[in-house]
mmCIF file of C-alpha atoms in Angstrom:
data_model
loop_
_atom_site.group_PDB
_atom_site.id
_atom_site.type_symbol
_atom_site.label_atom_id
_atom_site.label_comp_id
_atom_site.label_asym_id
_atom_site.label_seq_id
_atom_site.Cartn_x
_atom_site.Cartn_y
_atom_site.Cartn_z
ATOM 1 C CA MET A 1 1.668 48.179 55.913
ATOM 2 C CA LYS A 2 -1.777 48.945 57.261
ATOM 3 C CA SER A 3 -4.713 47.359 55.405
ATOM 4 C CA ARG A 4 -7.995 49.145 54.862
ATOM 5 C CA PRO A 5 -11.238 47.677 56.166
ATOM 6 C CA PRO A 6 -13.369 45.707 53.638
ATOM 7 C CA ALA A 7 -16.166 48.295 53.868
ATOM 8 C CA PHE A 8 -13.787 50.980 52.587
ATOM 9 C CA ALA A 9 -12.890 48.803 49.582
ATOM 10 C CA ALA A 10 -16.574 48.245 48.786
ATOM 11 C CA ILE A 11 -17.265 51.987 48.956
ATOM 12 C CA ALA A 12 -14.281 52.721 46.693
ATOM 13 C CA VAL A 13 -15.512 50.177 44.108
ATOM 14 C CA LEU A 14 -19.034 51.606 44.260
ATOM 15 C CA ALA A 15 -17.739 55.178 43.808
ATOM 16 C CA ALA A 16 -15.560 54.149 40.849
ATOM 17 C CA THR A 17 -18.472 52.264 39.256
ATOM 18 C CA SER A 18 -20.811 55.245 39.693
ATOM 19 C CA ALA A 19 -18.261 57.630 38.204
ATOM 20 C CA ALA A 20 -17.714 55.306 35.256
ATOM 21 C CA MET A 21 -21.457 55.165 34.582
ATOM 22 C CA LEU A 22 -21.665 58.962 34.493
ATOM 23 C CA SER A 23 -18.456 59.664 32.588
ATOM 24 C CA PRO A 24 -18.853 59.319 28.843
ATOM 25 C CA THR A 25 -16.139 57.694 26.792
ATOM 26 C CA ALA A 26 -15.645 58.647 23.168
ATOM 27 C CA ALA A 27 -16.845 55.247 22.005
ATOM 28 C CA SER A 28 -19.936 54.848 24.164
ATOM 29 C CA ALA A 29 -21.395 58.266 24.959
ATOM 30 C CA GLU A 30 -21.905 61.778 23.682
ATOM 31 C CA MET A 31 -22.984 65.082 25.182
ATOM 32 C CA PHE A 32 -26.324 66.627 24.231
ATOM 33 C CA ASP A 33 -28.314 69.691 25.302
ATOM 34 C CA HIS A 34 -31.896 69.387 26.534
ATOM 35 C CA ASN A 35 -33.554 72.694 27.468
ATOM 36 C CA GLY A 36 -30.299 74.086 28.801
ATOM 37 C CA SER A 37 -29.273 70.937 30.693
ATOM 38 C CA LEU A 38 -26.128 69.086 29.683
ATOM 39 C CA MET A 39 -27.054 65.439 29.070
ATOM 40 C CA ILE A 40 -25.059 62.250 28.532
ATOM 41 C CA VAL A 41 -26.405 59.924 25.846
ATOM 42 C CA ASN A 42 -24.814 56.580 26.700
ATOM 43 C CA TYR A 43 -25.121 54.080 23.850
ATOM 44 C CA ASP A 44 -23.723 51.155 25.885
ATOM 45 C CA HIS A 45 -26.295 51.652 28.655
ATOM 46 C CA ASN A 46 -29.090 52.797 26.299
ATOM 47 C CA ASP A 47 -29.964 55.771 28.456
ATOM 48 C CA ILE A 48 -29.877 59.547 28.649
ATOM 49 C CA ARG A 49 -28.905 61.064 32.005
ATOM 50 C CA TYR A 50 -28.479 64.537 33.417
ATOM 51 C CA ASP A 51 -24.830 65.553 33.644
ATOM 52 C CA THR A 52 -25.284 69.242 34.507
ATOM 53 C CA PRO A 53 -28.940 70.201 35.034
ATOM 54 C CA SER A 54 -30.030 73.727 34.084
ATOM 55 C CA ASP A 55 -30.905 76.042 36.974
ATOM 56 C CA ARG A 56 -34.592 75.253 36.481
ATOM 57 C CA ALA A 57 -34.161 71.469 36.123
ATOM 58 C CA GLY A 58 -31.664 71.467 38.997
ATOM 59 C CA GLN A 59 -34.543 72.250 41.356
ATOM 60 C CA VAL A 60 -35.919 68.713 40.808
ATOM 61 C CA VAL A 61 -33.132 66.555 39.315
ATOM 62 C CA ARG A 62 -29.528 65.776 40.208
ATOM 63 C CA PRO A 63 -26.572 64.802 38.032
ATOM 64 C CA GLY A 64 -26.958 61.146 37.089
ATOM 65 C CA ASP A 65 -30.773 61.139 37.180
ATOM 66 C CA PRO A 66 -32.265 59.445 34.110
ATOM 67 C CA ALA A 67 -34.264 61.343 31.499
ATOM 68 C CA PHE A 68 -34.686 58.316 29.190
ATOM 69 C CA THR A 69 -34.034 54.573 29.173
ATOM 70 C CA GLY A 70 -34.683 52.164 26.328
ATOM 71 C CA HIS A 71 -32.994 51.542 23.002
ATOM 72 C CA ILE A 72 -30.810 54.176 21.354
ATOM 73 C CA GLN A 73 -29.325 53.614 17.923
ATOM 74 C CA ARG A 74 -26.456 56.027 17.285
ATOM 75 C CA ARG A 75 -27.783 58.608 14.795
ATOM 76 C CA GLY A 76 -30.862 56.429 14.263
ATOM 77 C CA GLU A 77 -34.042 55.223 15.964
ATOM 78 C CA ILE A 78 -34.758 55.781 19.660
ATOM 79 C CA GLU A 79 -37.530 54.129 21.669
ATOM 80 C CA GLY A 80 -38.235 53.605 25.342
ATOM 81 C CA THR A 81 -39.307 55.355 28.521
ATOM 82 C CA ALA A 82 -39.029 59.066 29.331
ATOM 83 C CA TYR A 83 -39.090 60.410 32.901
ATOM 84 C CA VAL A 84 -40.987 63.438 34.233
ATOM 85 C CA TYR A 85 -39.950 65.014 37.514
ATOM 86 C CA LYS A 86 -41.961 67.272 39.830
ATOM 87 C CA LYS A 87 -40.620 68.697 43.065
ATOM 88 C CA GLY A 88 -41.845 66.710 46.048
ATOM 89 C CA CYS A 89 -43.289 63.915 43.883
ATOM 90 C CA ASN A 90 -42.161 60.548 42.607
ATOM 91 C CA VAL A 91 -40.944 60.380 39.018
ATOM 92 C CA VAL A 92 -43.544 59.448 36.383
ATOM 93 C CA PHE A 93 -42.678 57.410 33.270
ATOM 94 C CA TYR A 94 -44.189 57.357 29.793
ATOM 95 C CA LYS A 95 -43.428 55.724 26.450
ATOM 96 C CA VAL A 96 -41.693 57.722 23.714
ATOM 97 C CA SER A 97 -40.181 56.984 20.333
ATOM 98 C CA GLY A 98 -38.423 58.922 17.624
ATOM 99 C CA ARG A 99 -35.214 59.259 15.678
ATOM 100 C CA TYR A 100 -32.077 61.303 15.190
ATOM 101 C CA ASP A 101 -32.926 64.283 12.997
ATOM 102 C CA PRO A 102 -29.790 65.505 11.199
ATOM 103 C CA ALA A 103 -31.494 68.847 10.475
ATOM 104 C CA ILE A 104 -31.521 69.745 14.191
ATOM 105 C CA PRO A 105 -28.986 67.907 14.754
ATOM 106 C CA GLY A 106 -30.267 65.659 17.536
ATOM 107 C CA TYR A 107 -32.821 63.181 18.784
ATOM 108 C CA VAL A 108 -36.517 64.029 18.664
ATOM 109 C CA MET A 109 -38.933 61.824 20.587
ATOM 110 C CA THR A 110 -42.684 62.026 20.970
ATOM 111 C CA GLY A 111 -45.215 60.322 23.233
ATOM 112 C CA ALA A 112 -48.352 61.106 25.238
ATOM 113 C CA ALA A 113 -46.941 62.781 28.357
ATOM 114 C CA PRO A 114 -48.485 62.582 31.808
ATOM 115 C CA ILE A 115 -50.670 65.391 33.114
ATOM 116 C CA ARG A 116 -50.181 65.887 36.865
ATOM 117 C CA GLU A 117 -53.091 66.645 39.144
ATOM 118 C CA LYS A 118 -53.337 70.384 39.895
ATOM 119 C CA LYS A 119 -52.784 69.792 43.609
ATOM 120 C CA GLY A 120 -50.704 66.747 44.274
ATOM 121 C CA CYS A 121 -48.548 64.181 42.582
ATOM 122 C CA GLY A 122 -51.065 61.914 40.905
ATOM 123 C CA VAL A 123 -51.424 61.517 37.144
ATOM 124 C CA ALA A 124 -54.751 62.821 35.833
ATOM 125 C CA GLY A 125 -54.177 61.588 32.264
ATOM 126 C CA TYR A 126 -51.878 61.734 29.254
ATOM 127 C CA THR A 127 -51.704 64.205 26.362
ATOM 128 C CA MET A 128 -49.794 64.995 23.186
ATOM 129 C CA LYS A 129 -50.275 68.729 23.926
ATOM 130 C CA SER A 130 -47.840 68.823 26.860
ATOM 131 C CA PRO A 131 -44.359 70.316 26.365
ATOM 132 C CA ASN A 132 -43.092 66.890 27.494
ATOM 133 C CA ALA A 133 -44.869 65.204 24.569
ATOM 134 C CA ARG A 134 -42.039 66.307 22.235
ATOM 135 C CA LEU A 135 -38.512 65.937 23.578
ATOM 136 C CA VAL A 136 -35.503 67.345 21.734
ATOM 137 C CA TYR A 137 -31.885 66.512 22.585
ATOM 138 C CA VAL A 138 -29.411 68.626 20.576
ATOM 139 C CA ASP A 139 -26.114 66.969 19.608
ATOM 140 C CA ILE A 140 -23.572 69.455 20.983
ATOM 141 C CA ALA A 141 -20.521 68.190 19.059
ATOM 142 C CA GLU A 142 -22.359 68.127 15.738
ATOM 143 C CA LYS A 143 -23.875 71.585 16.347
ATOM 144 C CA GLU A 144 -20.463 73.061 17.230
ATOM 145 C CA LYS A 145 -18.874 71.401 14.180
ATOM 146 C CA ARG A 146 -21.532 72.945 11.940
ATOM 147 C CA GLU A 147 -21.024 76.361 13.522
ATOM 148 C CA GLN A 148 -17.255 76.090 12.943
ATOM 149 C CA ASP A 149 -17.835 74.984 9.348
ATOM 150 C CA ASP A 150 -20.215 77.925 8.795
ATOM 151 C CA TYR A 151 -17.613 80.309 10.238
ATOM 152 C CA ALA A 152 -14.845 78.851 8.056
ATOM 153 C CA ARG A 153 -17.062 79.211 4.961
ATOM 154 C CA SER A 154 -17.784 82.831 5.855
ATOM 155 C CA VAL A 155 -14.042 83.539 6.162
ATOM 156 C CA TYR A 156 -13.351 81.962 2.763
ATOM 157 C CA ASP A 157 -16.286 83.843 1.245
ATOM 158 C CA THR A 158 -14.864 87.111 2.631
ATOM 159 C CA GLU A 159 -11.369 86.405 1.296
ATOM 160 C CA SER A 160 -12.702 85.637 -2.170
ATOM 161 C CA ASP A 161 -14.285 89.087 -2.283
ATOM 162 C CA PRO A 162 -11.978 91.332 -4.427
ATOM 163 C CA ASN A 163 -12.498 94.182 -1.933
ATOM 164 C CA TRP A 164 -11.693 92.167 1.182
ATOM 165 C CA MET A 165 -8.594 94.268 1.942
ATOM 166 C CA LYS A 166 -10.546 97.521 1.851
ATOM 167 C CA GLY A 167 -9.944 99.351 5.113
ATOM 168 C CA PHE A 168 -6.636 97.567 5.827
ATOM 169 C CA LYS A 169 -3.224 99.116 5.367
ATOM 170 C CA ASP A 170 -1.450 97.446 2.432
ATOM 171 C CA PRO A 171 1.464 95.462 3.937
ATOM 172 C CA THR A 172 3.556 96.040 0.777
ATOM 173 C CA GLY A 173 3.326 99.798 1.230
ATOM 174 C CA LYS A 174 1.533 100.291 -2.101
ATOM 175 C CA LYS A 175 -1.438 102.598 -2.234
#
């Protein structure tokens, strides 16, 4: 039997490790939406990464790029560093904190976001007026569950209406 070179084994281990870091498991990670990008919130790694960037975000980020690192409490407090990307520039970091808001449902974080120089990559300052000063990550599973629950309630509400059969042919043949 032919053995593979050690370099191949190292590459295979690296590829498997990278895939494992990006693939959420039910226990450690959940999928969220951030401005149309599909994100992985990984509670074991305490980070949020791009899984499937939106068309717009995909111009500057790739799957696996971080959006946040720090401390994430499942359905609780969140605090750490957010990342801002600009095409052709290095990533810029800034501090954010927040919590899971069940009304959304999702994480909401705030922090003074960097202001990029008009021409170039430098940081001219920080502001709470930037769109990046308030970050919202919508819990996809919880949102879909609520939508299904709302639909189920609407079906039950319809069936409890005494006129719900109006417009349907009576299956018993009665008129």
